[in-house]
PDB file of C-alpha atoms and ligand atoms in Angstrom:
ATOM      1  CA  UNK A  13     146.683  67.409 194.132  1.00  0.00           C
ATOM      2  CA  UNK A  14     144.622  66.693 197.251  1.00  0.00           C
ATOM      3  CA  UNK A  15     143.106  69.369 199.215  1.00  0.00           C
ATOM      4  CA  UNK A  16     145.082  68.494 202.402  1.00  0.00           C
ATOM      5  CA  UNK A  17     148.436  68.788 200.379  1.00  0.00           C
ATOM      6  CA  UNK A  18     147.270  72.143 198.970  1.00  0.00           C
ATOM      7  CA  UNK A  19     146.613  73.277 202.421  1.00  0.00           C
ATOM      8  CA  UNK A  20     150.025  72.202 203.648  1.00  0.00           C
ATOM      9  CA  UNK A  21     151.764  74.085 200.788  1.00  0.00           C
ATOM     10  CA  UNK A  22     149.543  77.155 201.295  1.00  0.00           C
ATOM     11  CA  UNK A  23     150.717  77.081 205.072  1.00  0.00           C
ATOM     12  CA  UNK A  24     154.254  77.169 203.652  1.00  0.00           C
ATOM     13  CA  UNK A  25     153.400  80.346 201.743  1.00  0.00           C
ATOM     14  CA  UNK A  26     152.864  78.786 198.243  1.00  0.00           C
ATOM     15  CA  UNK A  27     150.676  81.219 196.466  1.00  0.00           C
ATOM     16  CA  UNK A  28     150.123  78.905 193.369  1.00  0.00           C
ATOM     17  CA  UNK A  29     148.902  76.092 195.670  1.00  0.00           C
ATOM     18  CA  UNK A  30     146.592  78.639 197.586  1.00  0.00           C
ATOM     19  CA  UNK A  31     145.165  79.813 194.292  1.00  0.00           C
ATOM     20  CA  UNK A  32     144.307  76.233 193.252  1.00  0.00           C
ATOM     21  CA  UNK A  33     142.882  75.462 196.810  1.00  0.00           C
ATOM     22  CA  UNK A  34     140.356  78.374 196.695  1.00  0.00           C
ATOM     23  CA  UNK A  35     139.091  77.478 193.193  1.00  0.00           C
ATOM     24  CA  UNK A  36     136.242  75.364 194.648  1.00  0.00           C
ATOM     25  CA  UNK A  37     135.285  78.059 197.185  1.00  0.00           C
ATOM     26  CA  UNK A  38     135.553  81.354 195.226  1.00  0.00           C
ATOM     27  CA  UNK A  39     132.062  81.302 193.653  1.00  0.00           C
ATOM     28  CA  UNK A  40     130.368  80.407 197.037  1.00  0.00           C
ATOM     29  CA  UNK A  41     132.126  83.131 198.782  1.00  0.00           C
ATOM     30  CA  UNK A  42     131.372  85.604 196.141  1.00  0.00           C
ATOM     31  CA  UNK A  43     127.761  84.595 196.100  1.00  0.00           C
ATOM     32  CA  UNK A  44     127.530  84.926 199.981  1.00  0.00           C
ATOM     33  CA  UNK A  45     129.096  88.512 199.720  1.00  0.00           C
ATOM     34  CA  UNK A  46     126.867  89.289 196.917  1.00  0.00           C
ATOM     35  CA  UNK A  47     123.631  88.643 198.631  1.00  0.00           C
ATOM     36  CA  UNK A  48     124.769  89.816 202.074  1.00  0.00           C
ATOM     37  CA  UNK A  49     125.989  93.029 200.637  1.00  0.00           C
ATOM     38  CA  UNK A  50     122.896  93.213 198.480  1.00  0.00           C
ATOM     39  CA  UNK A  51     122.799  96.145 196.105  1.00  0.00           C
ATOM     40  CA  UNK A  52     126.518  97.073 196.671  1.00  0.00           C
ATOM     41  CA  UNK A  53     128.566  95.341 194.069  1.00  0.00           C
ATOM     42  CA  UNK A  54     131.854  96.857 195.000  1.00  0.00           C
ATOM     43  CA  UNK A  55     131.378  95.845 198.635  1.00  0.00           C
ATOM     44  CA  UNK A  56     130.764  92.275 197.540  1.00  0.00           C
ATOM     45  CA  UNK A  57     133.988  92.271 195.468  1.00  0.00           C
ATOM     46  CA  UNK A  58     135.900  93.676 198.387  1.00  0.00           C
ATOM     47  CA  UNK A  59     134.518  91.077 200.739  1.00  0.00           C
ATOM     48  CA  UNK A  60     135.401  88.306 198.281  1.00  0.00           C
ATOM     49  CA  UNK A  61     138.958  89.600 198.053  1.00  0.00           C
ATOM     50  CA  UNK A  62     139.413  90.340 201.557  1.00  0.00           C
ATOM     51  CA  UNK A  63     138.304  86.846 202.618  1.00  0.00           C
ATOM     52  CA  UNK A  64     140.887  85.148 200.637  1.00  0.00           C
ATOM     53  CA  UNK A  65     143.607  87.451 201.462  1.00  0.00           C
ATOM     54  CA  UNK A  66     142.781  87.237 205.136  1.00  0.00           C
ATOM     55  CA  UNK A  67     142.627  83.336 204.685  1.00  0.00           C
ATOM     56  CA  UNK A  68     146.050  83.228 203.098  1.00  0.00           C
ATOM     57  CA  UNK A  69     147.589  85.400 205.959  1.00  0.00           C
ATOM     58  CA  UNK A  70     145.991  83.102 208.566  1.00  0.00           C
ATOM     59  CA  UNK A  71     146.037  79.741 207.049  1.00  0.00           C
ATOM     60  CA  UNK A  72     148.630  78.532 209.413  1.00  0.00           C
ATOM     61  CA  UNK A  73     146.065  78.660 212.217  1.00  0.00           C
ATOM     62  CA  UNK A  74     143.672  76.607 210.115  1.00  0.00           C
ATOM     63  CA  UNK A  75     143.184  73.180 211.927  1.00  0.00           C
ATOM     64  CA  UNK A  76     143.361  70.334 209.429  1.00  0.00           C
ATOM     65  CA  UNK A  77     140.422  68.558 210.971  1.00  0.00           C
ATOM     66  CA  UNK A  78     138.035  71.522 210.368  1.00  0.00           C
ATOM     67  CA  UNK A  79     136.061  72.091 207.297  1.00  0.00           C
ATOM     68  CA  UNK A  80     137.780  74.638 204.954  1.00  0.00           C
ATOM     69  CA  UNK A  81     134.384  75.810 203.509  1.00  0.00           C
ATOM     70  CA  UNK A  82     133.036  76.647 206.929  1.00  0.00           C
ATOM     71  CA  UNK A  83     136.339  78.413 207.913  1.00  0.00           C
ATOM     72  CA  UNK A  84     136.055  80.550 204.658  1.00  0.00           C
ATOM     73  CA  UNK A  85     132.429  81.143 205.199  1.00  0.00           C
ATOM     74  CA  UNK A  86     133.157  82.314 208.704  1.00  0.00           C
ATOM     75  CA  UNK A  87     135.854  84.841 207.649  1.00  0.00           C
ATOM     76  CA  UNK A  88     133.502  86.256 204.811  1.00  0.00           C
ATOM     77  CA  UNK A  89     130.451  86.411 207.270  1.00  0.00           C
ATOM     78  CA  UNK A  90     132.648  88.393 209.803  1.00  0.00           C
ATOM     79  CA  UNK A  91     133.785  90.732 207.142  1.00  0.00           C
ATOM     80  CA  UNK A  92     130.279  91.452 206.056  1.00  0.00           C
ATOM     81  CA  UNK A  93     129.196  91.958 209.541  1.00  0.00           C
ATOM     82  CA  UNK A  94     132.036  94.358 210.453  1.00  0.00           C
ATOM     83  CA  UNK A  95     131.250  96.291 207.257  1.00  0.00           C
ATOM     84  CA  UNK A  96     127.621  96.820 208.141  1.00  0.00           C
ATOM     85  CA  UNK A  97     128.426  97.831 211.700  1.00  0.00           C
ATOM     86  CA  UNK A  98     130.949 100.365 210.406  1.00  0.00           C
ATOM     87  CA  UNK A  99     128.678 101.908 207.858  1.00  0.00           C
ATOM     88  CA  UNK A 100     125.805 102.131 210.400  1.00  0.00           C
ATOM     89  CA  UNK A 101     123.304 101.769 207.674  1.00  0.00           C
ATOM     90  CA  UNK A 102     121.826  98.930 209.661  1.00  0.00           C
ATOM     91  CA  UNK A 103     118.071  98.530 209.618  1.00  0.00           C
ATOM     92  CA  UNK A 104     116.967  97.877 213.163  1.00  0.00           C
ATOM     93  CA  UNK A 105     115.549  94.514 214.258  1.00  0.00           C
ATOM     94  CA  UNK A 106     112.123  96.122 214.998  1.00  0.00           C
ATOM     95  CA  UNK A 107     111.310  96.194 211.287  1.00  0.00           C
ATOM     96  CA  UNK A 108     110.696  92.635 211.722  1.00  0.00           C
ATOM     97  CA  UNK A 109     107.972  93.312 214.325  1.00  0.00           C
ATOM     98  CA  UNK A 110     106.543  96.247 212.595  1.00  0.00           C
ATOM     99  CA  UNK A 111     104.903  94.072 209.860  1.00  0.00           C
ATOM    100  CA  UNK A 112     101.714  92.557 210.425  1.00  0.00           C
ATOM    101  CA  UNK A 113     103.319  89.156 209.941  1.00  0.00           C
ATOM    102  CA  UNK A 114     101.316  86.372 211.634  1.00  0.00           C
ATOM    103  CA  UNK A 115      98.418  88.631 212.431  1.00  0.00           C
ATOM    104  CA  UNK A 116      95.072  88.503 210.994  1.00  0.00           C
ATOM    105  CA  UNK A 117      95.369  89.611 207.267  1.00  0.00           C
ATOM    106  CA  UNK A 118      96.349  86.638 205.415  1.00  0.00           C
ATOM    107  CA  UNK A 119      94.327  86.399 202.177  1.00  0.00           C
ATOM    108  CA  UNK A 120      91.323  83.931 202.552  1.00  0.00           C
ATOM    109  CA  UNK A 121      91.845  82.692 199.112  1.00  0.00           C
ATOM    110  CA  UNK A 122      95.344  81.319 197.946  1.00  0.00           C
ATOM    111  CA  UNK A 123      96.227  83.670 195.152  1.00  0.00           C
ATOM    112  CA  UNK A 124      98.792  82.430 192.747  1.00  0.00           C
ATOM    113  CA  UNK A 125     100.494  85.860 192.225  1.00  0.00           C
ATOM    114  CA  UNK A 126     103.682  84.484 193.965  1.00  0.00           C
ATOM    115  CA  UNK A 127     106.417  83.921 191.523  1.00  0.00           C
ATOM    116  CA  UNK A 128     107.737  80.381 191.136  1.00  0.00           C
ATOM    117  CA  UNK A 129     111.240  79.756 191.794  1.00  0.00           C
ATOM    118  CA  UNK A 130     111.716  78.926 188.065  1.00  0.00           C
ATOM    119  CA  UNK A 131     110.298  82.394 187.131  1.00  0.00           C
ATOM    120  CA  UNK A 132     112.710  83.994 189.418  1.00  0.00           C
ATOM    121  CA  UNK A 133     115.694  82.309 188.065  1.00  0.00           C
ATOM    122  CA  UNK A 134     114.571  83.336 184.586  1.00  0.00           C
ATOM    123  CA  UNK A 135     113.629  86.980 185.222  1.00  0.00           C
ATOM    124  CA  UNK A 136     116.188  89.595 186.227  1.00  0.00           C
ATOM    125  CA  UNK A 137     113.555  91.845 187.455  1.00  0.00           C
ATOM    126  CA  UNK A 138     112.171  89.357 189.775  1.00  0.00           C
ATOM    127  CA  UNK A 139     115.635  88.575 191.103  1.00  0.00           C
ATOM    128  CA  UNK A 140     116.186  92.157 191.773  1.00  0.00           C
ATOM    129  CA  UNK A 141     113.016  92.530 193.716  1.00  0.00           C
ATOM    130  CA  UNK A 142     114.067  89.544 195.887  1.00  0.00           C
ATOM    131  CA  UNK A 143     117.556  90.955 196.535  1.00  0.00           C
ATOM    132  CA  UNK A 144     116.115  94.325 197.315  1.00  0.00           C
ATOM    133  CA  UNK A 145     113.837  92.760 199.869  1.00  0.00           C
ATOM    134  CA  UNK A 146     116.677  90.789 201.270  1.00  0.00           C
ATOM    135  CA  UNK A 147     118.588  94.053 201.682  1.00  0.00           C
ATOM    136  CA  UNK A 148     116.158  95.449 204.139  1.00  0.00           C
ATOM    137  CA  UNK A 149     116.785  92.797 206.519  1.00  0.00           C
ATOM    138  CA  UNK A 150     119.178  93.340 209.532  1.00  0.00           C
ATOM    139  CA  UNK A 151     122.573  91.839 208.641  1.00  0.00           C
ATOM    140  CA  UNK A 152     122.236  89.109 211.351  1.00  0.00           C
ATOM    141  CA  UNK A 153     119.155  87.937 209.768  1.00  0.00           C
ATOM    142  CA  UNK A 154     120.337  88.399 206.276  1.00  0.00           C
ATOM    143  CA  UNK A 155     123.418  86.148 206.900  1.00  0.00           C
ATOM    144  CA  UNK A 156     121.293  83.445 208.314  1.00  0.00           C
ATOM    145  CA  UNK A 157     118.822  83.551 205.438  1.00  0.00           C
ATOM    146  CA  UNK A 158     121.545  83.752 202.819  1.00  0.00           C
ATOM    147  CA  UNK A 159     123.417  80.726 204.145  1.00  0.00           C
ATOM    148  CA  UNK A 160     120.275  78.592 204.560  1.00  0.00           C
ATOM    149  CA  UNK A 161     117.989  79.604 201.846  1.00  0.00           C
ATOM    150  CA  UNK A 162     120.282  80.769 199.160  1.00  0.00           C
ATOM    151  CA  UNK A 163     123.476  78.789 199.548  1.00  0.00           C
ATOM    152  CA  UNK A 164     121.546  75.775 200.891  1.00  0.00           C
ATOM    153  CA  UNK A 165     123.666  75.116 203.910  1.00  0.00           C
ATOM    154  CA  UNK A 166     122.259  73.053 206.832  1.00  0.00           C
ATOM    155  CA  UNK A 167     121.116  74.668 210.104  1.00  0.00           C
ATOM    156  CA  UNK A 168     124.111  72.836 211.729  1.00  0.00           C
ATOM    157  CA  UNK A 169     126.612  74.368 209.348  1.00  0.00           C
ATOM    158  CA  UNK A 170     125.123  77.751 209.573  1.00  0.00           C
ATOM    159  CA  UNK A 171     125.289  77.627 213.283  1.00  0.00           C
ATOM    160  CA  UNK A 172     128.889  76.715 213.127  1.00  0.00           C
ATOM    161  CA  UNK A 173     129.742  79.554 210.669  1.00  0.00           C
ATOM    162  CA  UNK A 174     127.945  82.160 212.727  1.00  0.00           C
ATOM    163  CA  UNK A 175     128.701  80.706 216.106  1.00  0.00           C
ATOM    164  CA  UNK A 176     125.012  80.636 217.121  1.00  0.00           C
ATOM    165  CA  UNK A 177     123.033  77.840 218.595  1.00  0.00           C
ATOM    166  CA  UNK A 178     120.680  75.744 216.076  1.00  0.00           C
ATOM    167  CA  UNK A 179     117.452  77.217 217.808  1.00  0.00           C
ATOM    168  CA  UNK A 180     118.990  80.796 217.236  1.00  0.00           C
ATOM    169  CA  UNK A 181     119.505  79.888 213.588  1.00  0.00           C
ATOM    170  CA  UNK A 182     116.038  78.533 213.194  1.00  0.00           C
ATOM    171  CA  UNK A 183     114.369  81.392 214.935  1.00  0.00           C
ATOM    172  CA  UNK A 184     116.292  84.039 212.685  1.00  0.00           C
ATOM    173  CA  UNK A 185     115.495  82.054 209.594  1.00  0.00           C
ATOM    174  CA  UNK A 186     111.841  81.892 210.418  1.00  0.00           C
ATOM    175  CA  UNK A 187     111.616  85.609 211.272  1.00  0.00           C
ATOM    176  CA  UNK A 188     113.504  86.609 208.185  1.00  0.00           C
ATOM    177  CA  UNK A 189     111.405  84.474 205.995  1.00  0.00           C
ATOM    178  CA  UNK A 190     108.265  85.870 207.481  1.00  0.00           C
ATOM    179  CA  UNK A 191     109.315  89.292 206.706  1.00  0.00           C
ATOM    180  CA  UNK A 192     110.305  88.453 203.054  1.00  0.00           C
ATOM    181  CA  UNK A 193     107.025  86.771 202.531  1.00  0.00           C
ATOM    182  CA  UNK A 194     105.305  89.849 203.485  1.00  0.00           C
ATOM    183  CA  UNK A 195     107.513  92.059 201.403  1.00  0.00           C
ATOM    184  CA  UNK A 196     107.059  89.797 198.407  1.00  0.00           C
ATOM    185  CA  UNK A 197     103.316  89.981 199.003  1.00  0.00           C
ATOM    186  CA  UNK A 198     103.509  93.886 198.690  1.00  0.00           C
ATOM    187  CA  UNK A 199     105.764  93.791 195.706  1.00  0.00           C
ATOM    188  CA  UNK A 200     104.417  90.953 193.396  1.00  0.00           C
ATOM    189  CA  UNK A 201     100.791  91.592 194.012  1.00  0.00           C
ATOM    190  CA  UNK A 202     101.072  94.853 192.039  1.00  0.00           C
ATOM    191  CA  UNK A 203     103.254  93.321 189.438  1.00  0.00           C
ATOM    192  CA  UNK A 204     101.718  89.967 188.610  1.00  0.00           C
ATOM    193  CA  UNK A 205      98.089  90.793 188.878  1.00  0.00           C
TER     194      UNK A 205
ATOM    195  CA  UNK B   7      94.526  83.077 210.649  1.00  0.00           C
ATOM    196  CA  UNK B   8      92.033  84.241 213.066  1.00  0.00           C
ATOM    197  CA  UNK B   9      92.406  81.695 215.817  1.00  0.00           C
ATOM    198  CA  UNK B  10      95.342  81.745 218.345  1.00  0.00           C
ATOM    199  CA  UNK B  11      95.839  78.188 217.164  1.00  0.00           C
ATOM    200  CA  UNK B  12      96.806  79.368 213.671  1.00  0.00           C
ATOM    201  CA  UNK B  13      99.291  81.763 215.155  1.00  0.00           C
ATOM    202  CA  UNK B  14     101.049  79.058 217.036  1.00  0.00           C
ATOM    203  CA  UNK B  15     101.082  76.822 214.076  1.00  0.00           C
ATOM    204  CA  UNK B  16     102.485  79.507 211.795  1.00  0.00           C
ATOM    205  CA  UNK B  17     105.635  79.329 213.995  1.00  0.00           C
ATOM    206  CA  UNK B  18     106.269  75.809 213.094  1.00  0.00           C
ATOM    207  CA  UNK B  19     105.960  76.303 209.420  1.00  0.00           C
ATOM    208  CA  UNK B  20     109.597  76.930 208.630  1.00  0.00           C
ATOM    209  CA  UNK B  21     110.326  73.646 210.278  1.00  0.00           C
ATOM    210  CA  UNK B  22     107.615  71.998 208.063  1.00  0.00           C
ATOM    211  CA  UNK B  23     109.277  73.426 204.914  1.00  0.00           C
ATOM    212  CA  UNK B  24     112.700  72.309 206.090  1.00  0.00           C
ATOM    213  CA  UNK B  25     111.363  68.872 206.840  1.00  0.00           C
ATOM    214  CA  UNK B  26     112.561  69.210 210.612  1.00  0.00           C
ATOM    215  CA  UNK B  27     109.135  68.868 212.193  1.00  0.00           C
ATOM    216  CA  UNK B  28     108.394  66.155 214.710  1.00  0.00           C
ATOM    217  CA  UNK B  29     105.700  63.720 213.408  1.00  0.00           C
ATOM    218  CA  UNK B  30     103.120  64.744 216.185  1.00  0.00           C
ATOM    219  CA  UNK B  31     103.347  68.584 215.178  1.00  0.00           C
ATOM    220  CA  UNK B  32     103.246  67.603 211.388  1.00  0.00           C
ATOM    221  CA  UNK B  33     100.003  65.625 211.768  1.00  0.00           C
ATOM    222  CA  UNK B  34      98.479  68.481 213.695  1.00  0.00           C
ATOM    223  CA  UNK B  35      99.328  71.051 211.060  1.00  0.00           C
ATOM    224  CA  UNK B  36      98.189  68.687 208.158  1.00  0.00           C
ATOM    225  CA  UNK B  37      94.884  68.251 209.947  1.00  0.00           C
ATOM    226  CA  UNK B  38      94.604  71.940 210.553  1.00  0.00           C
ATOM    227  CA  UNK B  39      95.236  72.635 206.979  1.00  0.00           C
ATOM    228  CA  UNK B  40      92.205  70.629 205.959  1.00  0.00           C
ATOM    229  CA  UNK B  41      89.729  73.348 207.226  1.00  0.00           C
ATOM    230  CA  UNK B  42      91.820  76.394 207.347  1.00  0.00           C
ATOM    231  CA  UNK B  43      92.397  78.031 204.008  1.00  0.00           C
ATOM    232  CA  UNK B  44      94.207  81.030 205.322  1.00  0.00           C
ATOM    233  CA  UNK B  45      96.871  78.795 206.866  1.00  0.00           C
ATOM    234  CA  UNK B  46      97.213  76.932 203.594  1.00  0.00           C
ATOM    235  CA  UNK B  47      97.623  80.243 201.790  1.00  0.00           C
ATOM    236  CA  UNK B  48     100.254  81.431 204.272  1.00  0.00           C
ATOM    237  CA  UNK B  49     102.234  78.154 204.086  1.00  0.00           C
ATOM    238  CA  UNK B  50     102.247  78.079 200.360  1.00  0.00           C
ATOM    239  CA  UNK B  51     103.360  81.685 200.036  1.00  0.00           C
ATOM    240  CA  UNK B  52     106.056  81.087 202.666  1.00  0.00           C
ATOM    241  CA  UNK B  53     107.149  78.006 200.658  1.00  0.00           C
ATOM    242  CA  UNK B  54     107.419  80.051 197.579  1.00  0.00           C
ATOM    243  CA  UNK B  55     109.334  82.725 199.312  1.00  0.00           C
ATOM    244  CA  UNK B  56     111.950  80.030 200.274  1.00  0.00           C
ATOM    245  CA  UNK B  57     111.895  78.790 196.704  1.00  0.00           C
ATOM    246  CA  UNK B  58     112.483  82.436 195.418  1.00  0.00           C
ATOM    247  CA  UNK B  59     115.418  82.824 197.594  1.00  0.00           C
ATOM    248  CA  UNK B  60     116.941  79.281 196.430  1.00  0.00           C
ATOM    249  CA  UNK B  61     116.475  80.596 192.842  1.00  0.00           C
ATOM    250  CA  UNK B  62     119.082  83.265 193.599  1.00  0.00           C
ATOM    251  CA  UNK B  63     121.741  80.629 194.159  1.00  0.00           C
ATOM    252  CA  UNK B  64     123.442  80.828 190.925  1.00  0.00           C
ATOM    253  CA  UNK B  65     122.488  84.324 190.117  1.00  0.00           C
ATOM    254  CA  UNK B  66     125.814  85.912 191.204  1.00  0.00           C
ATOM    255  CA  UNK B  67     128.752  85.619 188.916  1.00  0.00           C
ATOM    256  CA  UNK B  68     132.201  86.237 190.223  1.00  0.00           C
ATOM    257  CA  UNK B  69     133.593  89.052 187.965  1.00  0.00           C
ATOM    258  CA  UNK B  70     136.768  87.895 186.177  1.00  0.00           C
ATOM    259  CA  UNK B  71     138.211  91.213 187.112  1.00  0.00           C
ATOM    260  CA  UNK B  72     137.912  90.693 190.754  1.00  0.00           C
ATOM    261  CA  UNK B  73     139.300  87.141 190.446  1.00  0.00           C
ATOM    262  CA  UNK B  74     142.364  88.415 188.594  1.00  0.00           C
ATOM    263  CA  UNK B  75     142.609  91.262 190.986  1.00  0.00           C
ATOM    264  CA  UNK B  76     142.761  88.905 193.863  1.00  0.00           C
ATOM    265  CA  UNK B  77     145.485  86.703 192.224  1.00  0.00           C
ATOM    266  CA  UNK B  78     147.631  89.924 191.740  1.00  0.00           C
ATOM    267  CA  UNK B  79     147.204  90.813 195.398  1.00  0.00           C
ATOM    268  CA  UNK B  80     148.164  87.372 196.645  1.00  0.00           C
ATOM    269  CA  UNK B  81     151.368  87.486 194.559  1.00  0.00           C
ATOM    270  CA  UNK B  82     152.355  90.779 195.846  1.00  0.00           C
ATOM    271  CA  UNK B  83     151.630  89.462 199.420  1.00  0.00           C
ATOM    272  CA  UNK B  84     154.030  86.744 199.013  1.00  0.00           C
ATOM    273  CA  UNK B  85     156.743  88.753 197.277  1.00  0.00           C
ATOM    274  CA  UNK B  86     156.307  91.821 199.420  1.00  0.00           C
ATOM    275  CA  UNK B  87     156.637  90.268 202.848  1.00  0.00           C
TER     276      UNK B  87
HETATM  277 ZN1   ZN C  28      94.723  78.228 210.612  1.00  0.00          ZN
END
C-alpha cells in the first residue's frame, strides 16, 4: 500500500494501517530520542512511544503535502525538549563559552589520537564516550547536532523540524561541534596515547 | 591558531566540512592551511569529531519490547475511545 493511502486510513483511525505507516520511521525516531536523551534509556523509549501515540492522535491535522518524516521528527524533538525543560537538569549554554575553544591552545603537531569513525562504530567504549560528551550539550544544541551529524539530515530539513533559521542551525551546529571536539581531545588523549 | 586570522577562519570550518563554503573563502582557507599547521590540526580533529558522531547513526537499536508496547498502546487507544 502506498504511503498516502496508509495516511488516509490512519486518519480514519485504522491502527493496522498506522502501524504499517510508521515502520519506516520507527528506527529513526528511536535513534533521535536515544541520542538526545543520551544516557537515559527509559526516556528514549518513552519519547519513541509518545511520539507515535501523539502522531496517531493528531494525524488528522497532518497536511498531505508535508513530509511525514519531518512532521514526526518535529513531534519527537518537541517531546525531548519539553522533557529537558521539565527536569531542569539542563546544562547552561555558557558551558560552550567556558571552553578554550578557538583560543590559542591547538596542538602544533597534528596528533593522530583522534578515533576514526570506523573505530567508533566498532568499539562500544568509544561510542559511550561520544554519547557522554553529547549529553553535556544544552538540548537545543544537542538536537541540532543529532539531526545533522548523527541522523545526517540537511541544514534545511533540520531548520524545518526545529523551526529555526538556517543560519541559526549552522551556528548551533558549529558551536556544538567545537565543544565536542574539545571534549574528545580531553577524553581520547588519555585513552589512545 | 595564534593570529586573529586563524580565529576568523576557524568559524568557517564547519561550512568547509559540510561543503557549503563559497569558493572565495574556500580558496582562502586552503592557502592558509599551507603554512598554518595548528589550523590544519584543528580542522582535521573537527572533521573527525563529525565523523565520530556519524558513526553513531546505527548504534541505537529499537528494543522489541518498546516496539511491542507501542502496538499495544495504539490498539487500546483505538478500542478505548
Ligand atoms: Zn591558522
